[in-house]
GROMACS .gro file of N, CA and C in nm:
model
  342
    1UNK      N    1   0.082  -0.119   0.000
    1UNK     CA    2   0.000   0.000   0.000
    1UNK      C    3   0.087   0.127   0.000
    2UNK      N    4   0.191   0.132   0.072
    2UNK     CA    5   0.268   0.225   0.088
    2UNK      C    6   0.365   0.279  -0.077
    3UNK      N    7   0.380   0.156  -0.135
    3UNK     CA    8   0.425   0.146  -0.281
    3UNK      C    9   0.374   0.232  -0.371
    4UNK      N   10   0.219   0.157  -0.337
    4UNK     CA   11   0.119   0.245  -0.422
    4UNK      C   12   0.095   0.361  -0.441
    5UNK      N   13   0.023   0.423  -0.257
    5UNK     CA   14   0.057   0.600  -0.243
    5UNK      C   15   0.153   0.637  -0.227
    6UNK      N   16   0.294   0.606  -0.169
    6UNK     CA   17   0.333   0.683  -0.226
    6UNK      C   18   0.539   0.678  -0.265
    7UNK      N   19   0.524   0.534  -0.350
    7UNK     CA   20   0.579   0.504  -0.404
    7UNK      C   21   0.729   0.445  -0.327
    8UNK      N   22   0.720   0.410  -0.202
    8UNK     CA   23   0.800   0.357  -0.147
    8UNK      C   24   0.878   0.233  -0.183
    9UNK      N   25   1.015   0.249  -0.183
    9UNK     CA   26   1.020   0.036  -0.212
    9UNK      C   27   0.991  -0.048  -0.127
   10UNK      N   28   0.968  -0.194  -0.164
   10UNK     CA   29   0.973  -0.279  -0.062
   10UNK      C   30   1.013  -0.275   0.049
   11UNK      N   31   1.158  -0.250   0.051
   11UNK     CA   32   1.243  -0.265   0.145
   11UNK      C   33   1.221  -0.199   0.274
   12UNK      N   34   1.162  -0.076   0.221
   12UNK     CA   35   1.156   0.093   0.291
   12UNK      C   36   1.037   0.040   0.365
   13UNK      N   37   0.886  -0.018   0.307
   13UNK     CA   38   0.785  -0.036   0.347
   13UNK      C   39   0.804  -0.157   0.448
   14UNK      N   40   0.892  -0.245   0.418
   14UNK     CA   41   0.882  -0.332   0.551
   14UNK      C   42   0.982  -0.288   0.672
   15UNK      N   43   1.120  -0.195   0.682
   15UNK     CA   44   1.139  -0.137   0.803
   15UNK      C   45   1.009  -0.023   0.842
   16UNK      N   46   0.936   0.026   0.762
   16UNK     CA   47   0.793   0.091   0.824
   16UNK      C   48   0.751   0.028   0.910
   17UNK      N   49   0.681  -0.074   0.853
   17UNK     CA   50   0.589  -0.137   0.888
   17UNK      C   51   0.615  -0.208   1.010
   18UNK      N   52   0.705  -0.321   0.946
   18UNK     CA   53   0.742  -0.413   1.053
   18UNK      C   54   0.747  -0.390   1.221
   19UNK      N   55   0.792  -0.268   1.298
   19UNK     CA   56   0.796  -0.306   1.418
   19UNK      C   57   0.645  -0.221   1.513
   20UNK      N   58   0.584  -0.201   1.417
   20UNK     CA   59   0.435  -0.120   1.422
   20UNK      C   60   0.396  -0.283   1.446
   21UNK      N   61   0.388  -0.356   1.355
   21UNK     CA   62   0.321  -0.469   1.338
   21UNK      C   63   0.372  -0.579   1.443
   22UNK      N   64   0.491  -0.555   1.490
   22UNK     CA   65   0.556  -0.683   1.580
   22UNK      C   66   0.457  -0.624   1.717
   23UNK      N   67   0.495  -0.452   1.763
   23UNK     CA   68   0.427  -0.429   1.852
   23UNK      C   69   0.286  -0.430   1.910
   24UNK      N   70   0.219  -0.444   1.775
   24UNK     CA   71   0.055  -0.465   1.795
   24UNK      C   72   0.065  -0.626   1.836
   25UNK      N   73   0.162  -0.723   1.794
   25UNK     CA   74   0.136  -0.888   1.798
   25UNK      C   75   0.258  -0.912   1.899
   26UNK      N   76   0.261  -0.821   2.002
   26UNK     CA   77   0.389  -0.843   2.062
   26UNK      C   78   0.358  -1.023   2.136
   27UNK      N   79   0.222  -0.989   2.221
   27UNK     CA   80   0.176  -1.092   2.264
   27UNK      C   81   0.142  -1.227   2.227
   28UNK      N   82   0.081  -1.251   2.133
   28UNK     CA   83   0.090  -1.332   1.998
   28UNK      C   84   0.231  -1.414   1.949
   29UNK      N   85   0.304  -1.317   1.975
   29UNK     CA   86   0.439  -1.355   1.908
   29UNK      C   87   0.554  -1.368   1.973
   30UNK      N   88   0.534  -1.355   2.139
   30UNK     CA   89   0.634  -1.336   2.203
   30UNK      C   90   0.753  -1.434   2.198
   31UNK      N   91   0.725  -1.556   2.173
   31UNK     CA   92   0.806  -1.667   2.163
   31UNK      C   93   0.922  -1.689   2.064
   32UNK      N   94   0.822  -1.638   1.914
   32UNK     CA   95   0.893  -1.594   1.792
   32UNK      C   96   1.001  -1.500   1.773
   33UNK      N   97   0.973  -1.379   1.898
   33UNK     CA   98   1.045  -1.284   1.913
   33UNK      C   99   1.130  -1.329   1.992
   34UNK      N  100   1.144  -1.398   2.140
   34UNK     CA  101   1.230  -1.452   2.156
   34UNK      C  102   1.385  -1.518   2.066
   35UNK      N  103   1.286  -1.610   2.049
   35UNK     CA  104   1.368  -1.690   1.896
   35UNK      C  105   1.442  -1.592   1.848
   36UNK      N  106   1.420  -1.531   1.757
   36UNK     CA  107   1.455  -1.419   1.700
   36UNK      C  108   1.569  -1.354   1.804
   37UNK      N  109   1.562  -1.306   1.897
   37UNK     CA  110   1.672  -1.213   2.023
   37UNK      C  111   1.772  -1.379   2.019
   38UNK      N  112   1.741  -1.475   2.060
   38UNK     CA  113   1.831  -1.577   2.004
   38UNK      C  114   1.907  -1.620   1.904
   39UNK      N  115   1.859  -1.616   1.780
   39UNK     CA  116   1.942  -1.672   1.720
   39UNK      C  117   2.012  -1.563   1.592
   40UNK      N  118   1.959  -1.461   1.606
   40UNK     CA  119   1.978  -1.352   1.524
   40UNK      C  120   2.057  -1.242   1.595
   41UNK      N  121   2.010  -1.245   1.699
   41UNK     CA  122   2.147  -1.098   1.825
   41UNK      C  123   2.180  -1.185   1.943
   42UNK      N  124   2.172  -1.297   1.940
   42UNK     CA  125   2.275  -1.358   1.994
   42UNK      C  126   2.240  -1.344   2.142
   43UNK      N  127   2.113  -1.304   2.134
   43UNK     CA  128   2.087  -1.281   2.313
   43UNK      C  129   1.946  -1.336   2.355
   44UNK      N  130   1.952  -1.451   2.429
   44UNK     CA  131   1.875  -1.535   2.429
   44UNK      C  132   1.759  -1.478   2.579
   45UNK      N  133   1.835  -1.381   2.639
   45UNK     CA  134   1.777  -1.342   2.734
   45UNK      C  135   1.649  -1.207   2.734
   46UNK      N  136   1.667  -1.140   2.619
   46UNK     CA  137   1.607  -1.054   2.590
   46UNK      C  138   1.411  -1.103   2.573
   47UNK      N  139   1.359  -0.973   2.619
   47UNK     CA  140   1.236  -0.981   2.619
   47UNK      C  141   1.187  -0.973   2.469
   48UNK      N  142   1.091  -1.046   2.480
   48UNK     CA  143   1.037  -0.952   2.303
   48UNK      C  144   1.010  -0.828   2.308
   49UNK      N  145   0.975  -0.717   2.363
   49UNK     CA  146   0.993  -0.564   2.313
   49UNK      C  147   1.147  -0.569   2.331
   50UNK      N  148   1.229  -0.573   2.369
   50UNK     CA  149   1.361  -0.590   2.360
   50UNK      C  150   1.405  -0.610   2.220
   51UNK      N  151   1.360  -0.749   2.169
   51UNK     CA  152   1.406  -0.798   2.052
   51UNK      C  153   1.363  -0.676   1.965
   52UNK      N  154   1.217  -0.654   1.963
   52UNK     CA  155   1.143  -0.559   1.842
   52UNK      C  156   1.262  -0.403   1.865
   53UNK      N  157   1.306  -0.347   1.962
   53UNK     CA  158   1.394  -0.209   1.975
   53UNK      C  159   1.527  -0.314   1.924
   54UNK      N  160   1.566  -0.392   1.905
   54UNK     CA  161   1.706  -0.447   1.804
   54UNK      C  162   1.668  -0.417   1.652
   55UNK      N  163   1.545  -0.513   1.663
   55UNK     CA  164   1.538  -0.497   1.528
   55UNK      C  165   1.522  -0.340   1.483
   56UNK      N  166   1.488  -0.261   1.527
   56UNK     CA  167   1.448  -0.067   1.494
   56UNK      C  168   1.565  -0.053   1.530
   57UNK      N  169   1.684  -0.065   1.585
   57UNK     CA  170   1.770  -0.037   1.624
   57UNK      C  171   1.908  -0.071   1.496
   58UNK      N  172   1.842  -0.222   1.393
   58UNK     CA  173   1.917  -0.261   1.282
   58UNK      C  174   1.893  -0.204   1.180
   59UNK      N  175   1.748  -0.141   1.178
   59UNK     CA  176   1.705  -0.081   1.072
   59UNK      C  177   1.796   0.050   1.041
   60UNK      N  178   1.739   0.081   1.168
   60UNK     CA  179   1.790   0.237   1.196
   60UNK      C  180   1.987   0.236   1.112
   61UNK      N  181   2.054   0.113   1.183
   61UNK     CA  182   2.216   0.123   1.123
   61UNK      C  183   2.176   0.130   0.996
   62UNK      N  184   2.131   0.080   0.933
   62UNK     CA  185   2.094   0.023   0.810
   62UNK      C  186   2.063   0.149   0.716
   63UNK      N  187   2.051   0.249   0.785
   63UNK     CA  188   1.973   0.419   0.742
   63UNK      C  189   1.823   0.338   0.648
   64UNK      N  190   1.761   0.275   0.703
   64UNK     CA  191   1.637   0.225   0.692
   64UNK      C  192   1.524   0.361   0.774
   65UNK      N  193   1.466   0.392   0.751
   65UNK     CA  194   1.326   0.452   0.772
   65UNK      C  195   1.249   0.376   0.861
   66UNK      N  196   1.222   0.403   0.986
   66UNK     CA  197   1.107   0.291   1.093
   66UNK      C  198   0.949   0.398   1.120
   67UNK      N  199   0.947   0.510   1.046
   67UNK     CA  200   0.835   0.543   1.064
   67UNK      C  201   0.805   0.635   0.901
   68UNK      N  202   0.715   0.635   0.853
   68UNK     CA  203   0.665   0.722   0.753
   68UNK      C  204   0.694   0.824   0.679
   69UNK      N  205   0.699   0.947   0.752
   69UNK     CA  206   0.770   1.033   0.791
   69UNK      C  207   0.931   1.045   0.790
   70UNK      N  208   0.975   0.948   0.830
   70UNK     CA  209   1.125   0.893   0.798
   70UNK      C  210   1.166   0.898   0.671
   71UNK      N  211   1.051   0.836   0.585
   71UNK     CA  212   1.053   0.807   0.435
   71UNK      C  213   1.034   0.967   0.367
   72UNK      N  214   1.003   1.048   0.396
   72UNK     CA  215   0.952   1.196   0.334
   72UNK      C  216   0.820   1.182   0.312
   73UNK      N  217   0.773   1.108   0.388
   73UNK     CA  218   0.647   1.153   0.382
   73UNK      C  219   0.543   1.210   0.444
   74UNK      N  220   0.466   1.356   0.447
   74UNK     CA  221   0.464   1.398   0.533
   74UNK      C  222   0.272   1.451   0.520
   75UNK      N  223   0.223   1.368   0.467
   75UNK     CA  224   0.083   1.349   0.458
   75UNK      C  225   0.016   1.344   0.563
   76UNK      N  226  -0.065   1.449   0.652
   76UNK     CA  227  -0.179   1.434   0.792
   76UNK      C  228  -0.239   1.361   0.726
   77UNK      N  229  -0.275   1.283   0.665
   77UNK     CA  230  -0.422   1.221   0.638
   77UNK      C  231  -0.369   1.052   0.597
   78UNK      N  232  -0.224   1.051   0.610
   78UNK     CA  233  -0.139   0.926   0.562
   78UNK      C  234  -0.228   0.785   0.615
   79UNK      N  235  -0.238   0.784   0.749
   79UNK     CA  236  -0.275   0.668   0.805
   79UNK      C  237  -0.463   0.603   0.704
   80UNK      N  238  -0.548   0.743   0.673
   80UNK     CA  239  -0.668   0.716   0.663
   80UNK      C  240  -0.670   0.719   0.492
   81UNK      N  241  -0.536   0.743   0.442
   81UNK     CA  242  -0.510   0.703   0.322
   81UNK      C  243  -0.493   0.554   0.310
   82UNK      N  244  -0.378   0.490   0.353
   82UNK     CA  245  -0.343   0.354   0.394
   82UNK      C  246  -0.455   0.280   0.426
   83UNK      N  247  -0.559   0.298   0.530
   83UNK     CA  248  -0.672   0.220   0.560
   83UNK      C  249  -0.806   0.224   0.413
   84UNK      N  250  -0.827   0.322   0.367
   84UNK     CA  251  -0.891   0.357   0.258
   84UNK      C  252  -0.865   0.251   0.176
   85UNK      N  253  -0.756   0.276   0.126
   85UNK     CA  254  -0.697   0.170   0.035
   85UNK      C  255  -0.705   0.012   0.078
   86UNK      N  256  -0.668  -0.065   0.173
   86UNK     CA  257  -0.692  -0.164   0.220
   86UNK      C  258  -0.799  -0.201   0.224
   87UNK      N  259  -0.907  -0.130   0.236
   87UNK     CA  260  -1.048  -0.114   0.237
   87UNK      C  261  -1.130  -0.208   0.121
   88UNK      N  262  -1.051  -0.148   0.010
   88UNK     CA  263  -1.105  -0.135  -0.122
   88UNK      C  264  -1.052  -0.282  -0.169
   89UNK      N  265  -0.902  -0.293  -0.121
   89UNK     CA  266  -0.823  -0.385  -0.158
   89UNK      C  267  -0.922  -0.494  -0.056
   90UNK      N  268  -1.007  -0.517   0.015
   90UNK     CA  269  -1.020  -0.622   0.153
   90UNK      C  270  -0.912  -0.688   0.217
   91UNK      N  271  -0.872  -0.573   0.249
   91UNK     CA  272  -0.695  -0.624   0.321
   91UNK      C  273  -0.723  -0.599   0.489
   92UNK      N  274  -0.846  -0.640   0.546
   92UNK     CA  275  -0.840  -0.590   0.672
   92UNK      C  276  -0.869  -0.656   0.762
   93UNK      N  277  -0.867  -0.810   0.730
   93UNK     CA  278  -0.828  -0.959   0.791
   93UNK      C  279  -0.682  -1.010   0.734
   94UNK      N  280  -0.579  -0.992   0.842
   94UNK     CA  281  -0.449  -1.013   0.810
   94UNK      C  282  -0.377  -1.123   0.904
   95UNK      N  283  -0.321  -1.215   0.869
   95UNK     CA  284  -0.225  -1.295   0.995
   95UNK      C  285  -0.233  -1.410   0.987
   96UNK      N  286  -0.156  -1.474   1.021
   96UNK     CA  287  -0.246  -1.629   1.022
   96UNK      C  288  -0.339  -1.640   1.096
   97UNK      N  289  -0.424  -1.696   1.037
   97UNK     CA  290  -0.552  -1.749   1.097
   97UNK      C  291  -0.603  -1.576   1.135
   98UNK      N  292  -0.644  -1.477   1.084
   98UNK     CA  293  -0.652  -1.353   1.052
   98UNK      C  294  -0.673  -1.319   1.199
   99UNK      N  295  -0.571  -1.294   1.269
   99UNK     CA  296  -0.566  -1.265   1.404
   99UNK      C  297  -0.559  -1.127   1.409
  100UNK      N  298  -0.469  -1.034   1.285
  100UNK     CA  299  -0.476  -0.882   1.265
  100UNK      C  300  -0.644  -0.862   1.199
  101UNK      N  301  -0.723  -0.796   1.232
  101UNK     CA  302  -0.843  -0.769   1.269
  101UNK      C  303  -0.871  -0.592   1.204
  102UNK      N  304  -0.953  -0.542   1.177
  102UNK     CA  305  -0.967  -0.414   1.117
  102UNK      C  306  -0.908  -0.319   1.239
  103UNK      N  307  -0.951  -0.336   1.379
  103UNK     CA  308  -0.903  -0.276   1.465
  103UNK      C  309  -0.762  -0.234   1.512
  104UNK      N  310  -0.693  -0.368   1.464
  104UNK     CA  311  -0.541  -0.396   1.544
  104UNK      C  312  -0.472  -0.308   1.393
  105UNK      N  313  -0.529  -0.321   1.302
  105UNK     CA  314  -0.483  -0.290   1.129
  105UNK      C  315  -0.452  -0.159   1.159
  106UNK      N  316  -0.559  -0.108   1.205
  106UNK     CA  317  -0.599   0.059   1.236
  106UNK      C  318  -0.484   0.110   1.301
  107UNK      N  319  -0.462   0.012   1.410
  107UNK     CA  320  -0.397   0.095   1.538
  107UNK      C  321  -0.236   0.023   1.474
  108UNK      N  322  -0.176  -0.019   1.374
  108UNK     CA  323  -0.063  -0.057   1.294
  108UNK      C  324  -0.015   0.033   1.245
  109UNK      N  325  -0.119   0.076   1.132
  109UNK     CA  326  -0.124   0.198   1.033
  109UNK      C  327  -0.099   0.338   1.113
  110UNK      N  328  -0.174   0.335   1.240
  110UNK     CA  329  -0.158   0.507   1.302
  110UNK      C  330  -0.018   0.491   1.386
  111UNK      N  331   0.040   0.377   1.390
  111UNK     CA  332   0.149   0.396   1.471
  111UNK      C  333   0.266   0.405   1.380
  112UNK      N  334   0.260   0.375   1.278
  112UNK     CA  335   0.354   0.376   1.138
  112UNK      C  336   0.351   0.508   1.108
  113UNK      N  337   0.284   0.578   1.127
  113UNK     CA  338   0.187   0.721   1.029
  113UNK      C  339   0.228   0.822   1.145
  114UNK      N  340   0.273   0.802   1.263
  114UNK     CA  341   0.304   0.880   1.336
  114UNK      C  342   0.411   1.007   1.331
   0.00000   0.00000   0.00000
């Protein structure tokens, strides 16, 4: 979606996205995230919000973009652009077993859009 309005690459759209999305499924996923602080930073002790501030923390070395705005984009209406679109697209059952929900989508998008 981000491609679409407003022409982001891949790459750019998943350091966006991604720790908007880990943080809405922190709970969901805590185990995964674990994993992840294991076998990827080498630190098996870390919490999952821990892991998710590594990963924003790799992006960030990376001169990766972790919020919207980061990218130059500087649209007030960005987030209800993004949902609009998804809308249309029926992109607003997401996850396995569609555990991301129109609600959790919402509150993804406004934390990305921040």
């Amino acid at each position: 979606m981000l491609t679409a309005l407003y022409g982001i690459d891949h790459g750019r759209t998943l350091s966006i996205v991604q720790p908007s999305l880990l943080r809405e499924s922190c709970l969901d996923k805590a185990a995964k995230l674990r994993q992840v602080g294991a076998r990827v930073f080498d630190a098996p002790e870390l919490a999952a919000e821990e892991v998710i501030e590594r990963i924003v923390g790799m992006y960030r070395g990376l001169g990766m973009p972790v919020r919207l705005s980061e990218a130059g984009v500087s649209d007030a209406a960005a987030a209800e652009s993004v949902l609009a679109l998804m809308r249309r697209a029926g992109q607003l059952q997401l996850g396995e077993r569609g555990i991301l929900d129109e609600a959790r989508i919402g509150r993804i998008v406004r934390a990305f859009c921040r």
